[in-house]
Short mmCIF file of C-alpha atoms in Angstrom, two decimals:
data_model
loop_
_atom_site.label_atom_id
_atom_site.label_comp_id
_atom_site.label_asym_id
_atom_site.label_seq_id
_atom_site.Cartn_x
_atom_site.Cartn_y
_atom_site.Cartn_z
CA MET A 53 -30.58 -9.63 24.65
CA ALA A 54 -33.65 -8.97 22.32
CA ARG A 55 -36.89 -10.17 21.83
CA ILE A 56 -37.28 -11.10 18.03
CA TYR A 57 -40.12 -12.37 16.29
CA VAL A 58 -38.97 -14.52 13.30
CA ILE A 59 -41.70 -14.86 10.21
CA ASP A 60 -40.99 -17.71 7.53
CA ASP A 61 -43.50 -20.28 6.16
CA ASP A 62 -40.44 -22.55 5.82
CA ALA A 63 -40.27 -24.70 9.23
CA GLN A 64 -36.26 -25.51 8.33
CA LEU A 65 -35.26 -21.92 7.80
CA LEU A 66 -37.14 -20.55 11.02
CA ARG A 67 -35.49 -22.94 12.95
CA MET A 68 -32.08 -22.21 11.84
CA VAL A 69 -32.67 -18.43 12.15
CA GLY A 70 -34.19 -19.32 15.43
CA MET A 71 -31.23 -21.18 16.69
CA MET A 72 -28.64 -18.72 15.30
CA LEU A 73 -30.50 -15.66 16.98
CA GLN A 74 -30.65 -17.88 20.21
CA ARG A 75 -26.96 -18.58 19.86
CA GLY A 76 -26.43 -14.42 19.68
CA GLY A 77 -28.30 -14.68 22.97
CA HIS A 78 -31.38 -13.25 21.80
CA VAL A 79 -34.98 -14.53 22.98
CA THR A 80 -37.15 -15.53 19.77
CA THR A 81 -40.33 -16.34 19.18
CA LEU A 82 -40.85 -18.35 15.78
CA ILE A 83 -44.11 -17.82 14.15
CA ASN A 84 -44.44 -19.48 10.28
CA ASP A 85 -47.79 -17.76 9.54
CA PRO A 86 -47.35 -13.93 8.58
CA THR A 87 -51.29 -13.42 9.48
CA GLU A 88 -50.56 -14.60 12.66
CA GLY A 89 -47.17 -12.87 13.05
CA LEU A 90 -48.92 -9.43 12.52
CA GLU A 91 -51.66 -10.40 15.10
CA ALA A 92 -48.69 -11.41 17.55
CA MET A 93 -46.89 -8.34 17.25
CA ARG A 94 -50.34 -6.06 17.43
CA ARG A 95 -50.68 -8.29 21.02
CA GLU A 96 -46.74 -7.81 21.97
CA ARG A 97 -44.06 -5.68 20.50
CA PRO A 98 -41.27 -7.43 19.90
CA ASP A 99 -37.45 -5.41 19.86
CA LEU A 100 -37.16 -6.51 16.11
CA VAL A 101 -38.65 -8.89 13.34
CA VAL A 102 -37.25 -10.85 10.69
CA LEU A 103 -39.47 -11.51 7.88
CA ASP A 104 -39.10 -13.88 4.83
CA VAL A 105 -40.53 -12.48 1.45
CA MET A 106 -41.90 -15.34 -0.23
CA MET A 107 -44.88 -16.47 1.74
CA PRO A 108 -47.84 -17.58 0.97
CA TYR A 109 -51.33 -15.08 1.58
CA LEU A 110 -49.48 -12.48 2.78
CA ASN A 111 -46.06 -11.95 1.48
CA GLY A 112 -43.19 -10.08 3.39
CA HIS A 113 -43.19 -6.64 1.54
CA ASP A 114 -47.01 -6.46 2.40
CA LEU A 115 -46.21 -7.67 5.75
CA ALA A 116 -43.80 -5.19 6.34
CA ARG A 117 -46.38 -2.39 4.88
CA GLN A 118 -48.88 -3.19 7.43
CA ILE A 119 -46.44 -3.17 10.30
CA ARG A 120 -45.56 0.04 9.42
CA ALA A 121 -49.10 1.14 9.05
CA THR A 122 -49.65 -0.52 12.46
CA LYS A 123 -50.19 2.32 15.70
CA GLY A 124 -47.45 1.41 17.77
CA LEU A 125 -45.39 -0.73 15.56
CA GLU A 126 -44.63 2.24 13.02
CA ASP A 127 -40.70 2.40 14.07
CA LEU A 128 -40.23 -1.48 14.74
CA PRO A 129 -36.70 -2.34 13.19
CA ILE A 130 -37.80 -4.99 10.14
CA LEU A 131 -35.34 -7.11 8.66
CA ILE A 132 -36.63 -9.03 5.44
CA LEU A 133 -34.13 -12.18 4.92
CA THR A 134 -35.37 -13.41 1.93
CA ALA A 135 -34.22 -15.98 -1.24
CA ARG A 136 -34.53 -13.58 -3.69
CA THR A 137 -31.14 -11.98 -4.24
CA GLN A 138 -31.46 -9.55 -6.91
CA GLU A 139 -30.81 -5.79 -6.22
CA VAL A 140 -34.80 -5.16 -7.26
CA ASP A 141 -35.52 -7.00 -4.68
CA ARG A 142 -33.35 -5.03 -2.11
CA GLN A 143 -34.63 -1.91 -2.98
CA THR A 144 -38.18 -3.48 -3.03
CA ALA A 145 -37.32 -4.50 0.35
CA LEU A 146 -36.66 -1.06 1.45
CA SER A 147 -39.23 0.65 -0.10
CA SER A 148 -42.04 -1.84 1.89
CA GLY A 149 -40.45 -0.32 5.10
CA ALA A 150 -37.99 -2.55 5.75
CA ASP A 151 -34.85 -1.16 7.97
CA ASP A 152 -32.43 -3.72 6.28
CA TYR A 153 -32.38 -6.45 3.69
CA LEU A 154 -30.08 -9.75 4.18
CA SER A 155 -30.13 -12.57 1.05
CA LYS A 156 -30.81 -16.04 2.08
CA PRO A 157 -28.37 -18.31 3.14
CA VAL A 158 -27.26 -15.96 5.56
CA SER A 159 -24.14 -16.29 8.09
CA PHE A 160 -24.52 -16.61 11.77
CA GLN A 161 -21.69 -13.56 11.85
CA GLU A 162 -23.93 -11.34 9.09
CA LEU A 163 -27.13 -11.76 10.83
CA MET A 164 -25.73 -10.85 14.20
CA ASP A 165 -23.89 -7.63 12.71
CA ARG A 166 -26.94 -6.88 11.19
CA ILE A 167 -29.35 -7.01 14.06
CA ASP A 168 -27.00 -5.58 16.35
CA VAL A 169 -26.86 -2.42 13.77
CA LEU A 170 -30.64 -2.22 13.82
CA LEU A 171 -30.83 -2.64 17.44
CA HIS A 172 -28.17 -0.22 17.82
CA ARG A 173 -30.00 2.45 15.96
CA GLN A 174 -33.01 1.80 17.98
CA ASP A 175 -31.02 2.80 21.28
CA GLU A 176 -29.15 5.61 19.54
CA ASP A 177 -29.43 9.34 21.57
CA VAL A 178 -31.43 11.40 19.33
CA SER A 179 -29.69 14.43 20.15
CA ALA A 180 -26.44 12.20 18.86
CA GLU A 181 -28.33 12.13 15.26
CA GLN A 182 -28.47 15.87 15.05
CA ASN A 183 -24.45 15.76 14.80
CA GLY A 184 -22.54 15.80 11.70
CA LEU A 185 -22.00 12.07 10.19
CA VAL A 186 -18.73 10.38 10.28
CA LEU A 187 -17.59 8.15 7.43
CA ALA A 188 -14.82 5.83 7.43
CA PHE A 189 -12.94 3.99 4.38
CA TYR A 190 -10.64 1.90 5.30
CA GLY A 191 -8.95 -1.83 3.91
CA LEU A 192 -5.72 -3.76 4.69
CA ARG A 193 -4.04 -3.79 1.59
CA GLY A 194 -2.22 -1.14 -0.43
CA GLY A 195 -3.63 -0.22 -4.36
CA ARG A 196 -6.94 -0.42 -3.79
CA GLY A 197 -8.24 3.37 -4.48
CA GLN A 198 -9.40 4.09 -1.12
CA THR A 199 -8.32 7.36 -0.82
CA THR A 200 -9.14 8.06 -4.04
CA LEU A 201 -12.93 7.29 -3.54
CA ALA A 202 -12.14 9.03 0.22
CA VAL A 203 -11.08 11.91 -1.51
CA ASN A 204 -13.98 11.99 -4.56
CA VAL A 205 -16.84 11.24 -1.99
CA ALA A 206 -15.73 14.52 0.48
CA ALA A 207 -15.42 16.17 -2.90
CA SER A 208 -18.78 15.21 -4.00
CA LEU A 209 -20.43 15.92 -0.96
CA ARG A 210 -18.80 19.34 -0.77
CA ARG A 211 -20.06 20.36 -4.21
CA LEU A 212 -23.63 19.33 -2.98
CA SER A 213 -23.99 20.41 0.37
CA GLN A 214 -21.55 23.54 0.16
CA GLN A 215 -21.42 22.48 4.15
CA GLU A 216 -18.28 22.16 5.97
CA ILE A 217 -16.51 18.74 5.01
CA CYS A 218 -13.53 17.52 6.40
CA LEU A 219 -11.46 14.72 5.28
CA VAL A 220 -9.02 13.40 7.95
CA ASP A 221 -6.10 11.45 6.32
CA PHE A 222 -4.45 8.58 8.39
CA GLY A 223 -2.04 7.30 5.65
CA PRO A 224 1.55 5.62 7.74
CA LEU A 225 3.70 6.87 4.59
CA GLY A 226 2.66 10.66 4.03
CA SER A 227 -0.53 12.24 3.22
CA GLN A 228 -1.91 10.49 0.11
CA SER A 229 -4.85 13.20 -0.24
CA LEU A 230 -2.63 16.02 -0.33
CA MET A 231 -1.52 14.51 -3.60
CA HIS A 232 -4.74 14.03 -4.85
CA PHE A 233 -5.51 18.12 -4.06
CA ARG A 234 -2.25 19.10 -4.79
CA LEU A 235 -2.03 20.97 -1.51
CA PRO A 236 1.29 21.65 0.38
CA ALA A 237 1.32 20.58 3.78
CA PRO A 238 2.48 22.78 6.39
CA SER A 239 0.36 21.46 9.46
CA SER A 240 -0.65 17.87 10.33
CA TRP A 241 -1.83 15.67 13.02
CA VAL A 242 1.77 16.55 14.46
CA ASP A 243 0.72 20.09 14.93
CA LEU A 244 -2.35 19.01 16.29
CA ALA A 245 -0.69 17.41 19.33
CA MET A 246 1.04 20.47 20.45
CA VAL A 247 -1.85 22.41 20.39
CA GLY A 248 -3.34 22.58 24.27
CA GLU A 249 -6.56 22.64 23.51
CA LEU A 250 -8.08 20.26 21.25
CA ASP A 251 -11.31 22.29 20.06
CA TRP A 252 -12.61 23.62 16.99
CA ALA A 253 -9.88 26.65 16.88
CA GLY A 254 -7.29 24.16 17.46
CA LEU A 255 -8.12 22.07 14.85
CA LEU A 256 -8.75 24.79 12.03
CA GLU A 257 -5.13 26.17 12.29
CA CYS A 258 -3.72 22.73 11.46
CA THR A 259 -6.29 21.48 8.58
CA ARG A 260 -6.02 22.91 4.94
CA VAL A 261 -8.90 24.08 2.70
CA HIS A 262 -8.68 23.10 -0.68
CA SER A 263 -10.26 26.02 -3.33
CA SER A 264 -13.16 23.31 -3.77
CA GLY A 265 -14.05 23.82 -0.04
CA VAL A 266 -12.95 20.37 0.92
CA ARG A 267 -11.10 20.53 4.69
CA LEU A 268 -8.08 18.39 5.32
CA LEU A 269 -6.14 17.12 8.01
CA PRO A 270 -3.22 15.43 6.79
CA VAL A 271 -0.73 13.40 8.46
CA PRO A 272 2.62 14.01 9.07
CA ALA A 273 5.87 13.24 6.52
CA PRO A 274 7.25 9.96 7.16
CA LEU A 275 10.07 11.40 8.86
CA HIS A 276 7.85 12.64 11.79
CA ALA A 277 6.25 8.91 11.85
CA PRO A 278 6.28 8.78 15.47
CA MET A 279 3.80 11.36 15.93
CA LEU A 280 1.05 9.46 14.17
CA PRO A 281 -2.20 9.92 16.08
CA THR A 282 -3.40 8.01 19.17
CA ALA A 283 -6.55 6.85 19.62
CA GLU A 284 -7.32 9.23 22.55
CA MET A 285 -6.08 11.89 19.96
CA VAL A 286 -8.95 10.66 17.55
CA GLN A 287 -11.51 10.52 19.76
CA GLN A 288 -11.44 14.05 20.80
CA VAL A 289 -10.67 14.88 17.03
CA VAL A 290 -13.58 13.34 15.74
CA ASP A 291 -15.97 14.71 18.55
CA VAL A 292 -15.02 17.73 17.63
CA LEU A 293 -15.12 17.60 13.94
CA ARG A 294 -18.78 15.62 14.72
CA LYS A 295 -20.24 18.47 16.19
CA GLN A 296 -18.67 21.59 13.84
CA THR A 297 -18.95 19.56 10.41
CA ALA A 298 -21.67 17.95 8.24
CA VAL A 299 -19.71 15.41 7.68
CA THR A 300 -15.93 13.99 8.20
CA VAL A 301 -14.34 11.42 5.89
CA LEU A 302 -11.48 9.13 7.72
CA ASP A 303 -9.00 7.91 5.40
CA LEU A 304 -7.68 5.47 7.83
CA PRO A 305 -4.12 3.53 7.62
CA PRO A 306 -3.83 -0.13 6.01
CA VAL A 307 -2.98 -1.28 9.59
CA VAL A 308 -4.91 -2.09 12.61
CA ASN A 309 -3.40 0.12 14.96
CA PRO A 310 -5.04 1.97 17.76
CA ALA A 311 -5.86 5.09 15.64
CA PHE A 312 -7.30 2.87 12.96
CA ARG A 313 -9.47 0.78 15.86
CA ALA A 314 -10.57 3.91 17.34
CA ALA A 315 -11.57 5.79 14.44
CA LEU A 316 -14.00 2.78 13.16
CA SER A 317 -15.56 2.32 16.07
CA VAL A 318 -16.62 5.76 16.52
CA ALA A 319 -17.65 6.12 12.70
CA ASP A 320 -21.46 6.05 11.20
CA MET A 321 -20.89 4.40 8.20
CA ALA A 322 -17.35 2.07 7.33
CA PHE A 323 -17.12 1.73 3.91
CA GLN A 324 -14.44 -1.33 3.42
CA VAL A 325 -12.58 -1.29 -0.07
CA LEU A 326 -11.55 -3.70 -1.92
CA THR A 327 -10.39 -5.12 -5.34
CA PRO A 328 -11.82 -7.61 -7.63
CA ASP A 329 -8.96 -10.32 -6.76
CA LEU A 330 -8.14 -13.06 -4.68
CA VAL A 331 -5.29 -11.72 -2.53
CA SER A 332 -7.84 -8.54 -1.41
CA VAL A 333 -10.96 -10.84 -0.50
CA GLN A 334 -8.32 -12.52 1.59
CA THR A 335 -7.36 -9.41 3.09
CA ALA A 336 -10.41 -8.61 3.51
CA VAL A 337 -11.64 -11.82 5.35
CA GLN A 338 -8.71 -11.61 7.45
CA LEU A 339 -9.51 -7.85 8.29
CA SER A 340 -13.30 -8.91 9.44
CA GLN A 341 -11.95 -11.80 11.54
CA VAL A 342 -9.40 -9.41 13.37
CA LEU A 343 -12.33 -6.89 13.77
CA THR A 344 -14.25 -9.62 15.24
CA GLN A 345 -11.23 -10.60 17.97
CA HIS A 346 -10.76 -6.53 18.41
CA GLN A 347 -14.62 -6.64 18.90
CA ILE A 348 -14.97 -3.70 16.53
CA LYS A 349 -18.19 -2.96 15.58
CA PRO A 350 -18.79 0.14 13.20
CA ARG A 351 -22.43 1.18 13.48
CA GLN A 352 -23.20 0.57 9.51
CA ARG A 353 -20.21 -1.79 7.27
CA LEU A 354 -20.71 -1.84 3.65
CA PHE A 355 -18.15 -3.42 1.33
CA ILE A 356 -17.20 -1.46 -2.10
CA LEU A 357 -15.77 -3.08 -4.84
CA ASN A 358 -13.52 -0.87 -6.44
CA HIS A 359 -12.24 -1.81 -10.20
CA VAL A 360 -8.60 -0.33 -10.23
CA ALA A 361 -7.95 -2.50 -13.44
CA PRO A 362 -9.71 -2.76 -16.25
CA ASP A 363 -9.80 -6.76 -16.12
CA ALA A 364 -11.37 -8.02 -12.92
CA GLN A 365 -9.70 -11.42 -11.78
CA LEU A 366 -12.91 -12.33 -9.88
CA PRO A 367 -16.58 -12.18 -11.08
CA LYS A 368 -18.69 -9.66 -8.22
CA THR A 369 -20.41 -12.97 -7.31
CA ALA A 370 -17.07 -14.95 -6.10
CA VAL A 371 -16.08 -11.70 -4.02
CA GLU A 372 -18.95 -12.08 -2.73
CA ARG A 373 -18.93 -15.70 -1.82
CA GLY A 374 -15.55 -15.30 -0.31
CA LEU A 375 -16.49 -12.84 1.82
CA ASP A 376 -19.74 -14.49 2.81
CA ALA A 377 -21.16 -10.96 2.50
CA ARG A 378 -22.99 -8.80 0.02
CA ILE A 379 -20.83 -6.17 -1.99
CA ALA A 380 -22.83 -3.14 -1.57
CA LEU A 381 -21.10 -0.71 -3.86
CA GLU A 382 -19.26 -1.13 -6.88
CA VAL A 383 -16.81 1.29 -8.95
CA ALA A 384 -16.26 0.57 -12.84
CA TYR A 385 -12.84 0.79 -13.82
CA ASP A 386 -12.11 4.83 -14.73
CA ALA A 387 -9.35 5.16 -16.86
CA ASN A 388 -8.85 9.00 -16.32
CA GLN A 389 -7.96 8.25 -12.29
CA MET A 390 -4.33 8.33 -13.35
CA LEU A 391 -4.49 11.53 -15.09
CA ALA A 392 -6.50 13.07 -12.30
CA LEU A 393 -3.90 12.31 -9.64
CA THR A 394 -1.12 13.72 -12.34
CA GLN A 395 -3.12 16.57 -12.26
CA GLY A 396 -3.71 17.36 -8.86
CA ILE A 397 -7.20 17.46 -9.59
CA PRO A 398 -10.43 15.26 -8.10
CA LEU A 399 -12.67 13.77 -11.11
CA ALA A 400 -15.31 14.66 -8.83
CA LEU A 401 -14.39 18.28 -9.64
CA THR A 402 -13.68 18.13 -13.19
CA LYS A 403 -16.79 18.06 -15.57
CA SER A 404 -16.31 14.10 -16.05
CA ASP A 405 -19.05 11.73 -16.08
CA SER A 406 -16.58 8.56 -15.86
CA ALA A 407 -17.12 5.84 -13.34
CA ILE A 408 -15.27 7.59 -10.10
CA PRO A 409 -17.09 10.87 -10.11
CA ALA A 410 -20.29 9.20 -11.22
CA PHE A 411 -19.89 6.63 -8.47
CA ALA A 412 -18.70 9.69 -6.06
CA GLY A 413 -21.87 11.99 -6.51
CA LYS A 414 -24.34 9.05 -6.38
CA LEU A 415 -23.03 7.94 -3.30
CA ALA A 416 -22.52 11.60 -1.85
CA HIS A 417 -26.25 12.29 -2.69
CA ALA A 418 -27.45 9.37 -0.75
CA LEU A 419 -25.33 10.21 2.27
CA TRP A 420 -26.39 13.75 2.29
CA GLN A 421 -29.99 12.64 2.32
CA HIS A 422 -29.15 10.57 5.18
CA ALA A 423 -27.45 13.40 6.52
CA VAL A 424 -30.28 15.80 6.13
CA ALA A 425 -32.81 13.32 7.43
CA ASN A 426 -31.34 12.66 10.67
CA THR A 427 -31.08 16.29 11.40
CA SER A 428 -34.76 17.29 10.46
CA MET B 91 -30.08 -28.36 -4.59
CA GLY B 92 -33.01 -28.41 -1.93
CA THR B 93 -35.83 -31.51 -1.99
CA SER B 94 -39.36 -31.36 -3.22
CA ARG B 95 -42.22 -31.69 -0.85
CA TYR B 96 -42.85 -34.94 -2.33
CA GLY B 97 -38.90 -35.79 -2.47
CA ARG B 98 -37.61 -34.99 -5.58
CA ALA B 99 -34.51 -32.29 -5.85
CA THR B 100 -35.12 -28.99 -6.84
CA ALA B 101 -33.10 -25.93 -8.12
CA ASP B 102 -33.86 -22.64 -6.96
CA LEU B 103 -34.01 -20.28 -9.82
CA ASP B 104 -35.80 -16.94 -11.59
CA LEU B 105 -37.35 -17.66 -14.49
CA PHE B 106 -38.27 -15.20 -17.29
CA THR B 107 -40.90 -14.91 -19.79
CA ASP B 108 -42.26 -11.80 -21.69
CA ALA B 109 -44.09 -10.10 -18.98
CA TYR B 110 -42.96 -11.83 -15.71
CA ARG B 111 -40.64 -12.94 -13.31
CA ILE B 112 -41.04 -16.06 -11.78
CA THR B 113 -38.99 -17.54 -8.34
CA GLY B 114 -39.35 -21.02 -7.56
CA ARG B 115 -38.26 -24.04 -6.90
CA ALA B 116 -37.88 -26.60 -10.23
CA LEU B 117 -38.16 -30.21 -10.09
CA VAL B 118 -35.29 -31.85 -11.45
CA GLY B 119 -34.53 -35.49 -12.32
CA ALA B 120 -30.96 -37.50 -11.95
CA GLY B 121 -29.80 -35.80 -14.21
CA GLY B 122 -29.50 -32.32 -12.75
CA PHE B 123 -31.39 -29.46 -13.86
CA GLN B 124 -29.48 -28.41 -17.25
CA ALA B 125 -31.12 -32.38 -18.51
CA GLU B 126 -34.26 -31.60 -17.14
CA LEU B 127 -34.24 -28.42 -18.84
CA GLU B 128 -33.17 -30.24 -22.60
CA SER B 129 -35.15 -33.15 -21.78
CA SER B 130 -37.66 -33.88 -24.88
CA SER B 131 -39.95 -35.75 -22.98
CA SER B 132 -41.59 -32.86 -21.71
CA SER B 133 -42.25 -29.72 -23.08
CA TYR B 134 -43.02 -28.64 -19.58
CA LEU B 135 -40.79 -27.25 -16.15
CA GLU B 136 -42.60 -28.54 -13.08
CA MET B 137 -42.20 -25.93 -10.46
CA GLU B 138 -42.99 -25.61 -6.56
CA ASP B 139 -43.40 -22.42 -4.34
CA VAL B 140 -43.71 -20.20 -7.25
CA TYR B 141 -44.01 -16.23 -6.87
CA ILE B 142 -45.04 -14.46 -9.42
CA SER B 143 -43.94 -10.58 -10.32
CA ARG B 144 -44.23 -8.24 -13.42
CA ILE B 145 -41.44 -7.11 -14.92
CA ASN B 146 -41.73 -3.74 -14.63
CA GLN B 147 -42.01 -4.12 -10.91
CA PRO B 148 -40.13 -7.32 -10.37
CA GLY B 149 -40.02 -7.06 -6.47
CA GLU B 150 -43.51 -6.86 -5.91
CA ILE B 151 -44.98 -10.22 -5.81
CA VAL B 152 -48.53 -10.37 -7.15
CA ALA B 153 -49.37 -14.16 -7.03
CA SER B 154 -47.85 -17.30 -5.22
CA TYR B 155 -48.85 -20.84 -5.76
CA PRO B 156 -47.25 -24.08 -4.19
CA THR B 157 -47.04 -25.75 -7.58
CA ALA B 158 -47.13 -24.29 -11.53
CA VAL B 159 -45.95 -25.75 -15.04
CA PHE B 160 -44.38 -23.76 -17.62
CA ARG B 161 -44.02 -24.15 -21.31
CA LYS B 162 -40.59 -24.44 -22.27
CA ASP B 163 -41.30 -22.53 -25.44
CA ASN B 164 -42.27 -19.45 -23.55
CA ILE B 165 -39.35 -19.11 -21.25
CA ASN B 166 -36.94 -16.86 -22.51
CA PHE B 167 -34.03 -17.28 -19.79
CA ILE B 168 -33.74 -19.15 -16.48
CA MET B 169 -31.01 -17.57 -14.02
CA VAL B 170 -30.25 -20.47 -11.42
CA GLN B 171 -29.36 -18.94 -8.09
CA GLU B 172 -26.00 -20.89 -7.29
CA LYS B 173 -25.73 -19.28 -3.92
CA ARG B 174 -29.03 -21.11 -2.82
CA SER B 175 -28.35 -24.08 -5.28
CA GLY B 176 -25.20 -24.96 -4.16
CA SER B 177 -23.10 -27.24 -6.59
CA GLY B 178 -26.05 -28.43 -7.88
CA ALA B 179 -26.50 -26.67 -11.29
CA GLY B 180 -23.29 -27.77 -12.58
CA GLY B 181 -20.59 -28.09 -9.86
CA ALA B 182 -19.86 -23.91 -9.85
CA GLN B 183 -16.88 -22.86 -8.15
CA PHE B 184 -16.36 -19.01 -8.01
CA GLY B 185 -18.81 -18.33 -11.00
CA ARG B 186 -17.56 -20.98 -13.36
CA PRO B 187 -19.34 -24.32 -13.51
CA LEU B 188 -16.58 -27.08 -13.16
CA PHE B 189 -17.80 -29.24 -16.43
CA THR B 190 -17.18 -26.27 -18.33
CA ARG B 191 -13.78 -26.29 -20.33
CA GLY B 192 -12.68 -23.66 -22.95
CA ARG B 193 -12.12 -19.71 -22.80
CA PRO B 194 -14.61 -17.44 -21.73
CA VAL B 195 -15.94 -15.51 -24.82
CA ALA B 196 -18.06 -12.54 -23.79
CA VAL B 197 -21.87 -12.05 -25.51
CA PHE B 198 -24.43 -9.87 -25.59
CA LEU B 199 -27.60 -11.13 -27.04
CA THR B 200 -31.07 -10.02 -26.83
CA VAL B 201 -34.86 -11.94 -26.03
CA PRO B 202 -37.96 -10.39 -25.87
CA SER B 203 -38.31 -7.45 -23.57
CA PHE B 204 -34.60 -8.55 -22.17
CA GLU B 205 -30.64 -7.92 -22.99
CA ILE B 206 -28.06 -10.12 -21.69
CA ARG B 207 -24.52 -9.97 -21.51
CA GLY B 208 -22.37 -12.82 -20.00
CA GLU B 209 -19.98 -15.54 -21.21
CA VAL B 210 -19.85 -18.48 -23.04
CA GLN B 211 -17.25 -21.35 -22.72
CA GLN B 212 -16.03 -21.84 -25.99
CA GLU B 213 -13.18 -24.29 -27.39
CA GLY B 214 -11.52 -23.69 -30.35
CA LYS B 215 -12.83 -21.18 -33.25
CA VAL B 216 -16.22 -19.43 -32.31
CA VAL B 217 -18.83 -19.91 -34.80
CA LEU B 218 -22.03 -18.17 -34.08
CA ARG B 219 -24.28 -20.25 -36.08
CA GLU B 220 -22.95 -23.55 -34.22
CA LEU B 221 -23.44 -21.92 -30.74
CA LEU B 222 -27.38 -21.21 -31.68
CA ALA B 223 -27.18 -24.96 -33.21
CA LYS B 224 -30.78 -26.53 -31.88
CA SER B 225 -29.21 -29.65 -31.80
CA LEU B 226 -26.55 -28.92 -29.29
CA GLY B 227 -29.68 -28.47 -26.88
CA GLN B 228 -32.33 -25.69 -26.34
CA PHE B 229 -31.12 -23.61 -23.69
CA GLN B 230 -27.52 -22.08 -24.17
CA PRO B 231 -25.64 -21.40 -20.48
CA LEU B 232 -24.00 -18.44 -20.16
CA GLN B 233 -21.65 -17.40 -17.27
CA ALA B 234 -21.38 -14.37 -15.18
CA ALA B 235 -24.58 -13.11 -16.96
CA GLN B 236 -26.27 -9.59 -16.15
CA ALA B 237 -29.89 -8.84 -17.88
CA SER B 238 -31.60 -5.76 -18.17
CA ALA B 239 -35.18 -5.32 -18.74
CA SER B 240 -35.29 -3.53 -22.32
CA LEU B 241 -38.05 -1.37 -21.57
CA TYR B 242 -36.69 -0.36 -17.48
CA PRO B 243 -33.03 -0.47 -18.20
CA ASP B 244 -32.54 0.29 -14.60
CA ILE B 245 -33.84 -3.02 -13.44
CA SER B 246 -31.19 -5.75 -13.96
CA TYR B 247 -30.47 -8.86 -12.69
CA SER B 248 -27.29 -10.78 -11.91
CA SER B 249 -26.27 -14.31 -11.54
CA ASP B 250 -23.53 -16.93 -12.35
CA LEU B 251 -24.96 -19.33 -14.55
CA LEU B 252 -27.95 -18.25 -16.73
CA PHE B 253 -29.95 -20.39 -19.63
CA VAL B 254 -31.32 -18.72 -22.60
CA HIS B 255 -33.44 -20.16 -24.86
CA LYS B 256 -32.06 -20.41 -28.22
CA GLU B 257 -35.28 -20.02 -29.87
CA ARG B 258 -35.84 -16.62 -28.33
CA ILE B 259 -32.76 -15.00 -28.99
CA GLY B 260 -33.54 -12.05 -31.58
CA ILE B 261 -29.74 -10.76 -31.68
CA PHE B 262 -26.32 -12.49 -30.54
CA CYS B 263 -23.30 -10.82 -30.48
CA LEU B 264 -19.66 -11.97 -29.74
CA ALA B 265 -16.72 -9.91 -28.50
CA GLY B 266 -13.40 -10.43 -30.12
#
């Protein structure tokens, strides 16, 4: 339960957001005048504030700036909730000092998820932030290009940072990432199960290192399928990797098994990959429901819309409507990917400037900045 | 569609002139937003709760007023915010208004300060001149539209439904 101030000049929306937050177990103070809201926060600091943007006399961006400039409120979590829904509005919200942005109308679940993330971030132990970043790529349907994105982001991160980057493969039908890197697999999670002490030295023995420097922990071949990683193993491996690597990239299986649940629960950022078609959207919605049922809450969850074919069945806006959530990242169709897979060289390691390496480069840059900021 | 402070129906939209982005609620009559836009009985579009931004900093609000009117001739294009307006702007579902028929045809066009990509719904053979004929209305609807500021190409906007002022169009290109 947190004390949350909601500031919006629209009385109807103010009540609606207030009711949602109360339903989520929070204590709310509803304020329809932004100047009054700032005064109230100065008198008594809440745990979090939800701001509208379009308010007369003092708009939400300026209010966020004033909050950041106020002694004692510099680190107050701010969530901007606005009817201005364009990408530029999101950027402006974040640059004005807000921690997160949501467009109206907002669903109960989406609002609760974002509030939880902001409150959780506030509570995080500082020492934990000084460890490496753990990313997860996931989804329930095959053919979404999930491994392609995980591999290319890992390769871009390595290229950019020159630090230890480990890609952990969870594929249920043998290691897809090995194919992307064209690496042999004399070791895998199976060997890890035989290691007595699960420490960095033990892990090193079971990983492969690509010439790019990316370290890879593959899954066993299908014949060893019964030896898929357990939840305990995942937890231990991620704990070790978090301490020893700059970034760990988890490429999760397309099935909600114990390893999937454990991995998603410990990831700092989780990227749900889907394609612009009806089946993929339905599967993504079902997966979200399953995660809610199992109470699996990644610290930060972002949707990636990956165009694996030249023609999209659904426009992005339709996908967002189906998901009832915003697509954070979009990857255009890249005709070079098939050749890259055949050659065993991820596009991010070539001189190609096509869609996938461009996306992976941008995301890696943003992630690396985030990782550096957290450790400085 | 929402309701104005005086009980009239409203449509939430982003309106773009050469230099400004205006977010607000347009007052519409019984015929809906498109009918209001095409109405020959008024050269103006009435709006409530307007928030004005410059196109080089379209996220920053430089002014806000409870009421405003805009000369239709001065509007380059309008983005209807379907997510907020629900089905009011033509019964859109998954980005395609239900009233439209025909096949989607990709178009690229320019208006002062902006480039716009999108789709027009067209039955039969597409003839550019006919699409731009004023007798068929002052504003051409585009679906799945994306607009970029010509001088600030990193700034772009997307919308399920966009109405572009035909007389402001400089270049109009058709795919296929």
